[in-house]
Amino acid sequence: MKAMKRPNILLTGTPGVGKTTLGKELSQRTGLTYVNVGDLAREGQLYDGFDEVYQCPVLDEDGVVDELEEKMVQGGVIVDYHGCDFFPERWFHIVFVLRTDNTKLYNRLESRGYTGKKLQDNVQCEIFQTIYEEAMEAYSEEIVHQLPSNDPEDLEKNLEQIMQWIEQWMKDHN
Ligand code: DAT
Protein backbone atom coordinates (compact mmCIF):
# COMPACT_ATOMS: atom_id res chain seq x y z
CA MET A 1 0.00 0.00 0.00
CA LYS A 2 1.19 3.49 -0.79
CA ALA A 3 1.87 5.80 2.16
CA MET A 4 -0.73 8.51 2.88
CA LYS A 5 0.10 11.84 1.34
CA ARG A 6 0.64 14.54 3.93
CA PRO A 7 1.13 18.30 3.45
CA ASN A 8 4.21 20.41 4.15
CA ILE A 9 3.55 23.52 6.24
CA LEU A 10 5.75 26.59 6.60
CA LEU A 11 5.55 28.58 9.84
CA THR A 12 7.31 31.89 9.42
CA GLY A 13 7.42 35.37 10.97
CA THR A 14 9.64 37.64 13.03
CA PRO A 15 11.64 35.99 15.84
CA GLY A 16 9.48 35.74 18.98
CA VAL A 17 6.06 35.55 17.33
CA GLY A 18 5.53 31.95 18.48
CA LYS A 19 6.55 29.71 15.56
CA THR A 20 8.32 27.15 17.75
CA THR A 21 5.52 27.02 20.31
CA LEU A 22 2.90 26.46 17.58
CA GLY A 23 5.05 24.12 15.49
CA LYS A 24 5.95 21.76 18.33
CA GLU A 25 2.36 21.54 19.60
CA LEU A 26 1.05 21.02 16.07
CA SER A 27 3.57 18.23 15.58
CA GLN A 28 2.45 16.54 18.82
CA ARG A 29 -1.21 16.74 17.87
CA THR A 30 -0.88 15.67 14.23
CA GLY A 31 2.19 13.42 14.04
CA LEU A 32 3.72 15.65 11.36
CA THR A 33 7.49 16.14 11.68
CA TYR A 34 8.65 19.44 13.17
CA VAL A 35 11.85 20.96 11.74
CA ASN A 36 13.42 24.06 13.31
CA VAL A 37 15.78 25.44 10.66
CA GLY A 38 17.85 27.33 13.24
CA ASP A 39 18.49 24.12 15.19
CA LEU A 40 19.15 22.16 11.99
CA ALA A 41 21.81 24.69 10.97
CA ARG A 42 23.44 24.57 14.39
CA GLU A 43 23.53 20.78 14.45
CA GLY A 44 24.92 20.47 10.93
CA GLN A 45 27.03 23.65 11.13
CA LEU A 46 25.25 24.83 7.97
CA TYR A 47 26.82 28.26 8.03
CA ASP A 48 28.40 30.45 5.43
CA GLY A 49 30.38 33.27 7.00
CA PHE A 50 29.82 35.50 10.03
CA ASP A 51 27.65 38.59 10.41
CA GLU A 52 29.73 41.23 12.20
CA VAL A 53 26.77 43.55 12.83
CA TYR A 54 24.62 40.94 14.58
CA GLN A 55 27.55 38.87 15.82
CA CYS A 56 26.07 35.63 14.56
CA PRO A 57 26.86 33.06 11.88
CA VAL A 58 25.19 33.48 8.46
CA LEU A 59 22.88 30.65 7.37
CA ASP A 60 24.10 28.51 4.48
CA GLU A 61 20.75 28.61 2.67
CA ASP A 62 21.71 26.19 -0.11
CA GLY A 63 23.11 23.80 2.48
CA VAL A 64 19.81 23.89 4.40
CA VAL A 65 17.81 23.26 1.22
CA ASP A 66 20.01 20.28 0.28
CA GLU A 67 19.77 18.89 3.80
CA LEU A 68 15.94 19.05 3.83
CA GLU A 69 15.08 18.13 0.24
CA GLU A 70 14.60 14.39 0.76
CA LYS A 71 12.35 14.86 3.79
CA MET A 72 10.27 17.54 2.05
CA VAL A 73 9.63 15.36 -1.00
CA GLN A 74 8.14 12.71 1.31
CA GLY A 75 5.75 15.27 2.85
CA GLY A 76 4.33 15.75 6.32
CA VAL A 77 6.85 18.32 7.49
CA ILE A 78 6.31 21.50 9.54
CA VAL A 79 9.18 23.94 8.87
CA ASP A 80 9.89 26.80 11.31
CA TYR A 81 12.09 29.73 10.27
CA HIS A 82 12.13 33.55 10.45
CA GLY A 83 12.72 33.82 6.72
CA CYS A 84 11.10 32.11 3.78
CA ASP A 85 12.40 33.29 0.40
CA PHE A 86 15.18 30.74 -0.08
CA PHE A 87 13.11 27.57 0.22
CA PRO A 88 11.90 26.06 -3.05
CA GLU A 89 8.35 27.29 -3.61
CA ARG A 90 7.21 23.78 -4.55
CA TRP A 91 7.98 22.47 -1.02
CA PHE A 92 5.00 24.05 0.73
CA HIS A 93 1.28 23.49 0.43
CA ILE A 94 0.49 26.32 2.86
CA VAL A 95 2.39 29.17 4.50
CA PHE A 96 1.46 30.75 7.84
CA VAL A 97 2.93 34.09 8.86
CA LEU A 98 2.49 34.58 12.60
CA ARG A 99 1.90 38.15 13.76
CA THR A 100 2.30 39.69 17.22
CA ASP A 101 1.49 43.18 18.54
CA ASN A 102 4.60 45.34 18.85
CA THR A 103 4.64 45.82 22.61
CA LYS A 104 4.02 42.14 23.26
CA LEU A 105 6.79 41.18 20.86
CA TYR A 106 9.14 43.71 22.44
CA ASN A 107 8.54 42.16 25.86
CA ARG A 108 9.00 38.60 24.59
CA LEU A 109 12.28 39.45 22.89
CA GLU A 110 13.53 41.41 25.87
CA SER A 111 12.89 38.46 28.16
CA ARG A 112 14.74 36.30 25.65
CA GLY A 113 17.74 38.53 26.30
CA TYR A 114 17.64 40.65 23.16
CA THR A 115 18.90 44.21 23.66
CA GLY A 116 19.94 47.27 21.65
CA LYS A 117 20.01 47.05 17.86
CA LYS A 118 18.98 43.40 17.74
CA LEU A 119 15.86 44.14 19.79
CA GLN A 120 15.00 47.30 17.82
CA ASP A 121 15.54 45.70 14.42
CA ASN A 122 13.41 42.68 15.20
CA VAL A 123 10.51 44.78 16.48
CA GLN A 124 10.85 46.98 13.38
CA CYS A 125 10.80 43.86 11.20
CA GLU A 126 7.36 43.11 12.68
CA ILE A 127 6.13 46.72 12.37
CA PHE A 128 7.09 46.81 8.68
CA GLN A 129 5.58 43.33 8.15
CA THR A 130 8.80 42.36 6.42
CA ILE A 131 8.28 38.61 6.61
CA TYR A 132 4.68 38.80 5.45
CA GLU A 133 5.78 40.71 2.36
CA GLU A 134 8.63 38.27 1.80
CA ALA A 135 6.16 35.38 1.95
CA MET A 136 3.70 37.09 -0.42
CA GLU A 137 6.49 37.51 -2.96
CA ALA A 138 7.98 34.05 -2.61
CA TYR A 139 4.73 32.01 -2.67
CA SER A 140 1.41 32.06 -4.43
CA GLU A 141 -0.66 34.63 -2.50
CA GLU A 142 -3.57 32.20 -2.06
CA ILE A 143 -1.50 29.89 0.13
CA VAL A 144 -0.13 32.63 2.43
CA HIS A 145 -2.13 33.29 5.61
CA GLN A 146 -1.49 35.57 8.56
CA LEU A 147 -2.25 34.27 12.05
CA PRO A 148 -2.51 36.47 15.15
CA SER A 149 -0.22 35.15 17.87
CA ASN A 150 -0.75 37.37 20.91
CA ASP A 151 -2.13 35.14 23.64
CA PRO A 152 -2.88 31.50 24.52
CA GLU A 153 -6.36 31.76 22.98
CA ASP A 154 -4.77 32.68 19.64
CA LEU A 155 -2.49 29.66 19.93
CA GLU A 156 -5.42 27.32 20.53
CA LYS A 157 -7.45 28.84 17.67
CA ASN A 158 -4.49 28.56 15.30
CA LEU A 159 -3.93 24.92 16.24
CA GLU A 160 -7.56 24.07 15.61
CA GLN A 161 -7.67 25.91 12.28
CA ILE A 162 -4.50 24.29 11.00
CA MET A 163 -5.60 20.83 12.11
CA GLN A 164 -8.86 21.31 10.23
CA TRP A 165 -6.97 22.41 7.14
CA ILE A 166 -4.69 19.34 7.37
CA GLU A 167 -7.68 17.02 7.69
CA GLN A 168 -9.32 18.53 4.60
CA TRP A 169 -6.04 18.44 2.64
CA MET A 170 -5.60 14.74 3.46
CA LYS A 171 -9.15 13.98 2.30
CA ASP A 172 -8.55 15.85 -0.95
CA HIS A 173 -5.20 14.21 -1.72
CA ASN A 174 -5.64 10.58 -0.67
P1 DAT B 1 9.57 31.95 17.72
O1 DAT B 1 9.79 30.47 17.50
O2 DAT B 1 8.73 32.57 16.67
O3 DAT B 1 10.85 32.71 17.94
P2 DAT B 1 8.58 31.12 20.33
O4 DAT B 1 7.65 30.01 20.03
O5 DAT B 1 9.95 30.76 20.83
O6 DAT B 1 8.73 32.11 19.07
O7 DAT B 1 7.83 32.08 21.36
C1 DAT B 1 8.45 33.23 21.92
C2 DAT B 1 7.90 33.46 23.30
O8 DAT B 1 6.54 33.82 23.24
C3 DAT B 1 7.96 32.23 24.21
O9 DAT B 1 8.27 32.69 25.51
C4 DAT B 1 6.57 31.67 24.19
C5 DAT B 1 5.72 32.89 23.94
N1 DAT B 1 4.53 32.64 23.11
C6 DAT B 1 4.48 31.97 21.95
N2 DAT B 1 3.23 31.94 21.45
C7 DAT B 1 2.47 32.62 22.32
C8 DAT B 1 1.08 32.97 22.38
N3 DAT B 1 0.21 32.59 21.43
N4 DAT B 1 0.64 33.68 23.45
C9 DAT B 1 1.51 34.06 24.41
N5 DAT B 1 2.83 33.78 24.42
C10 DAT B 1 3.30 33.07 23.40
CSV table of C-alpha atoms and ligand atoms in Angstrom, one decimal:
chain,number,residue,atom,x,y,z
A,1,MET,CA,0.0,0.0,0.0
A,2,LYS,CA,1.2,3.5,-0.8
A,3,ALA,CA,1.9,5.8,2.2
A,4,MET,CA,-0.7,8.5,2.9
A,5,LYS,CA,0.1,11.8,1.3
A,6,ARG,CA,0.6,14.5,3.9
A,7,PRO,CA,1.1,18.3,3.4
A,8,ASN,CA,4.2,20.4,4.2
A,9,ILE,CA,3.5,23.5,6.2
A,10,LEU,CA,5.8,26.6,6.6
A,11,LEU,CA,5.5,28.6,9.8
A,12,THR,CA,7.3,31.9,9.4
A,13,GLY,CA,7.4,35.4,11.0
A,14,THR,CA,9.6,37.6,13.0
A,15,PRO,CA,11.6,36.0,15.8
A,16,GLY,CA,9.5,35.7,19.0
A,17,VAL,CA,6.1,35.5,17.3
A,18,GLY,CA,5.5,32.0,18.5
A,19,LYS,CA,6.5,29.7,15.6
A,20,THR,CA,8.3,27.2,17.7
A,21,THR,CA,5.5,27.0,20.3
A,22,LEU,CA,2.9,26.5,17.6
A,23,GLY,CA,5.1,24.1,15.5
A,24,LYS,CA,5.9,21.8,18.3
A,25,GLU,CA,2.4,21.5,19.6
A,26,LEU,CA,1.0,21.0,16.1
A,27,SER,CA,3.6,18.2,15.6
A,28,GLN,CA,2.5,16.5,18.8
A,29,ARG,CA,-1.2,16.7,17.9
A,30,THR,CA,-0.9,15.7,14.2
A,31,GLY,CA,2.2,13.4,14.0
A,32,LEU,CA,3.7,15.6,11.4
A,33,THR,CA,7.5,16.1,11.7
A,34,TYR,CA,8.6,19.4,13.2
A,35,VAL,CA,11.8,21.0,11.7
A,36,ASN,CA,13.4,24.1,13.3
A,37,VAL,CA,15.8,25.4,10.7
A,38,GLY,CA,17.9,27.3,13.2
A,39,ASP,CA,18.5,24.1,15.2
A,40,LEU,CA,19.1,22.2,12.0
A,41,ALA,CA,21.8,24.7,11.0
A,42,ARG,CA,23.4,24.6,14.4
A,43,GLU,CA,23.5,20.8,14.5
A,44,GLY,CA,24.9,20.5,10.9
A,45,GLN,CA,27.0,23.7,11.1
A,46,LEU,CA,25.2,24.8,8.0
A,47,TYR,CA,26.8,28.3,8.0
A,48,ASP,CA,28.4,30.4,5.4
A,49,GLY,CA,30.4,33.3,7.0
A,50,PHE,CA,29.8,35.5,10.0
A,51,ASP,CA,27.6,38.6,10.4
A,52,GLU,CA,29.7,41.2,12.2
A,53,VAL,CA,26.8,43.6,12.8
A,54,TYR,CA,24.6,40.9,14.6
A,55,GLN,CA,27.6,38.9,15.8
A,56,CYS,CA,26.1,35.6,14.6
A,57,PRO,CA,26.9,33.1,11.9
A,58,VAL,CA,25.2,33.5,8.5
A,59,LEU,CA,22.9,30.7,7.4
A,60,ASP,CA,24.1,28.5,4.5
A,61,GLU,CA,20.8,28.6,2.7
A,62,ASP,CA,21.7,26.2,-0.1
A,63,GLY,CA,23.1,23.8,2.5
A,64,VAL,CA,19.8,23.9,4.4
A,65,VAL,CA,17.8,23.3,1.2
A,66,ASP,CA,20.0,20.3,0.3
A,67,GLU,CA,19.8,18.9,3.8
A,68,LEU,CA,15.9,19.1,3.8
A,69,GLU,CA,15.1,18.1,0.2
A,70,GLU,CA,14.6,14.4,0.8
A,71,LYS,CA,12.3,14.9,3.8
A,72,MET,CA,10.3,17.5,2.0
A,73,VAL,CA,9.6,15.4,-1.0
A,74,GLN,CA,8.1,12.7,1.3
A,75,GLY,CA,5.8,15.3,2.8
A,76,GLY,CA,4.3,15.7,6.3
A,77,VAL,CA,6.8,18.3,7.5
A,78,ILE,CA,6.3,21.5,9.5
A,79,VAL,CA,9.2,23.9,8.9
A,80,ASP,CA,9.9,26.8,11.3
A,81,TYR,CA,12.1,29.7,10.3
A,82,HIS,CA,12.1,33.5,10.4
A,83,GLY,CA,12.7,33.8,6.7
A,84,CYS,CA,11.1,32.1,3.8
A,85,ASP,CA,12.4,33.3,0.4
A,86,PHE,CA,15.2,30.7,-0.1
A,87,PHE,CA,13.1,27.6,0.2
A,88,PRO,CA,11.9,26.1,-3.1
A,89,GLU,CA,8.4,27.3,-3.6
A,90,ARG,CA,7.2,23.8,-4.6
A,91,TRP,CA,8.0,22.5,-1.0
A,92,PHE,CA,5.0,24.0,0.7
A,93,HIS,CA,1.3,23.5,0.4
A,94,ILE,CA,0.5,26.3,2.9
A,95,VAL,CA,2.4,29.2,4.5
A,96,PHE,CA,1.5,30.7,7.8
A,97,VAL,CA,2.9,34.1,8.9
A,98,LEU,CA,2.5,34.6,12.6
A,99,ARG,CA,1.9,38.2,13.8
A,100,THR,CA,2.3,39.7,17.2
A,101,ASP,CA,1.5,43.2,18.5
A,102,ASN,CA,4.6,45.3,18.9
A,103,THR,CA,4.6,45.8,22.6
A,104,LYS,CA,4.0,42.1,23.3
A,105,LEU,CA,6.8,41.2,20.9
A,106,TYR,CA,9.1,43.7,22.4
A,107,ASN,CA,8.5,42.2,25.9
A,108,ARG,CA,9.0,38.6,24.6
A,109,LEU,CA,12.3,39.4,22.9
A,110,GLU,CA,13.5,41.4,25.9
A,111,SER,CA,12.9,38.5,28.2
A,112,ARG,CA,14.7,36.3,25.7
A,113,GLY,CA,17.7,38.5,26.3
A,114,TYR,CA,17.6,40.6,23.2
A,115,THR,CA,18.9,44.2,23.7
A,116,GLY,CA,19.9,47.3,21.6
A,117,LYS,CA,20.0,47.0,17.9
A,118,LYS,CA,19.0,43.4,17.7
A,119,LEU,CA,15.9,44.1,19.8
A,120,GLN,CA,15.0,47.3,17.8
A,121,ASP,CA,15.5,45.7,14.4
A,122,ASN,CA,13.4,42.7,15.2
A,123,VAL,CA,10.5,44.8,16.5
A,124,GLN,CA,10.8,47.0,13.4
A,125,CYS,CA,10.8,43.9,11.2
A,126,GLU,CA,7.4,43.1,12.7
A,127,ILE,CA,6.1,46.7,12.4
A,128,PHE,CA,7.1,46.8,8.7
A,129,GLN,CA,5.6,43.3,8.2
A,130,THR,CA,8.8,42.4,6.4
A,131,ILE,CA,8.3,38.6,6.6
A,132,TYR,CA,4.7,38.8,5.4
A,133,GLU,CA,5.8,40.7,2.4
A,134,GLU,CA,8.6,38.3,1.8
A,135,ALA,CA,6.2,35.4,1.9
A,136,MET,CA,3.7,37.1,-0.4
A,137,GLU,CA,6.5,37.5,-3.0
A,138,ALA,CA,8.0,34.1,-2.6
A,139,TYR,CA,4.7,32.0,-2.7
A,140,SER,CA,1.4,32.1,-4.4
A,141,GLU,CA,-0.7,34.6,-2.5
A,142,GLU,CA,-3.6,32.2,-2.1
A,143,ILE,CA,-1.5,29.9,0.1
A,144,VAL,CA,-0.1,32.6,2.4
A,145,HIS,CA,-2.1,33.3,5.6
A,146,GLN,CA,-1.5,35.6,8.6
A,147,LEU,CA,-2.3,34.3,12.0
A,148,PRO,CA,-2.5,36.5,15.1
A,149,SER,CA,-0.2,35.2,17.9
A,150,ASN,CA,-0.7,37.4,20.9
A,151,ASP,CA,-2.1,35.1,23.6
A,152,PRO,CA,-2.9,31.5,24.5
A,153,GLU,CA,-6.4,31.8,23.0
A,154,ASP,CA,-4.8,32.7,19.6
A,155,LEU,CA,-2.5,29.7,19.9
A,156,GLU,CA,-5.4,27.3,20.5
A,157,LYS,CA,-7.4,28.8,17.7
A,158,ASN,CA,-4.5,28.6,15.3
A,159,LEU,CA,-3.9,24.9,16.2
A,160,GLU,CA,-7.6,24.1,15.6
A,161,GLN,CA,-7.7,25.9,12.3
A,162,ILE,CA,-4.5,24.3,11.0
A,163,MET,CA,-5.6,20.8,12.1
A,164,GLN,CA,-8.9,21.3,10.2
A,165,TRP,CA,-7.0,22.4,7.1
A,166,ILE,CA,-4.7,19.3,7.4
A,167,GLU,CA,-7.7,17.0,7.7
A,168,GLN,CA,-9.3,18.5,4.6
A,169,TRP,CA,-6.0,18.4,2.6
A,170,MET,CA,-5.6,14.7,3.5
A,171,LYS,CA,-9.2,14.0,2.3
A,172,ASP,CA,-8.6,15.8,-1.0
A,173,HIS,CA,-5.2,14.2,-1.7
A,174,ASN,CA,-5.6,10.6,-0.7
B,1,DAT,P1,9.6,31.9,17.7
B,1,DAT,O1,9.8,30.5,17.5
B,1,DAT,O2,8.7,32.6,16.7
B,1,DAT,O3,10.9,32.7,17.9
B,1,DAT,P2,8.6,31.1,20.3
B,1,DAT,O4,7.6,30.0,20.0
B,1,DAT,O5,10.0,30.8,20.8
B,1,DAT,O6,8.7,32.1,19.1
B,1,DAT,O7,7.8,32.1,21.4
B,1,DAT,C1,8.4,33.2,21.9
B,1,DAT,C2,7.9,33.5,23.3
B,1,DAT,O8,6.5,33.8,23.2
B,1,DAT,C3,8.0,32.2,24.2
B,1,DAT,O9,8.3,32.7,25.5
B,1,DAT,C4,6.6,31.7,24.2
B,1,DAT,C5,5.7,32.9,23.9
B,1,DAT,N1,4.5,32.6,23.1
B,1,DAT,C6,4.5,32.0,21.9
B,1,DAT,N2,3.2,31.9,21.5
B,1,DAT,C7,2.5,32.6,22.3
B,1,DAT,C8,1.1,33.0,22.4
B,1,DAT,N3,0.2,32.6,21.4
B,1,DAT,N4,0.6,33.7,23.4
B,1,DAT,C9,1.5,34.1,24.4
B,1,DAT,N5,2.8,33.8,24.4
B,1,DAT,C10,3.3,33.1,23.4
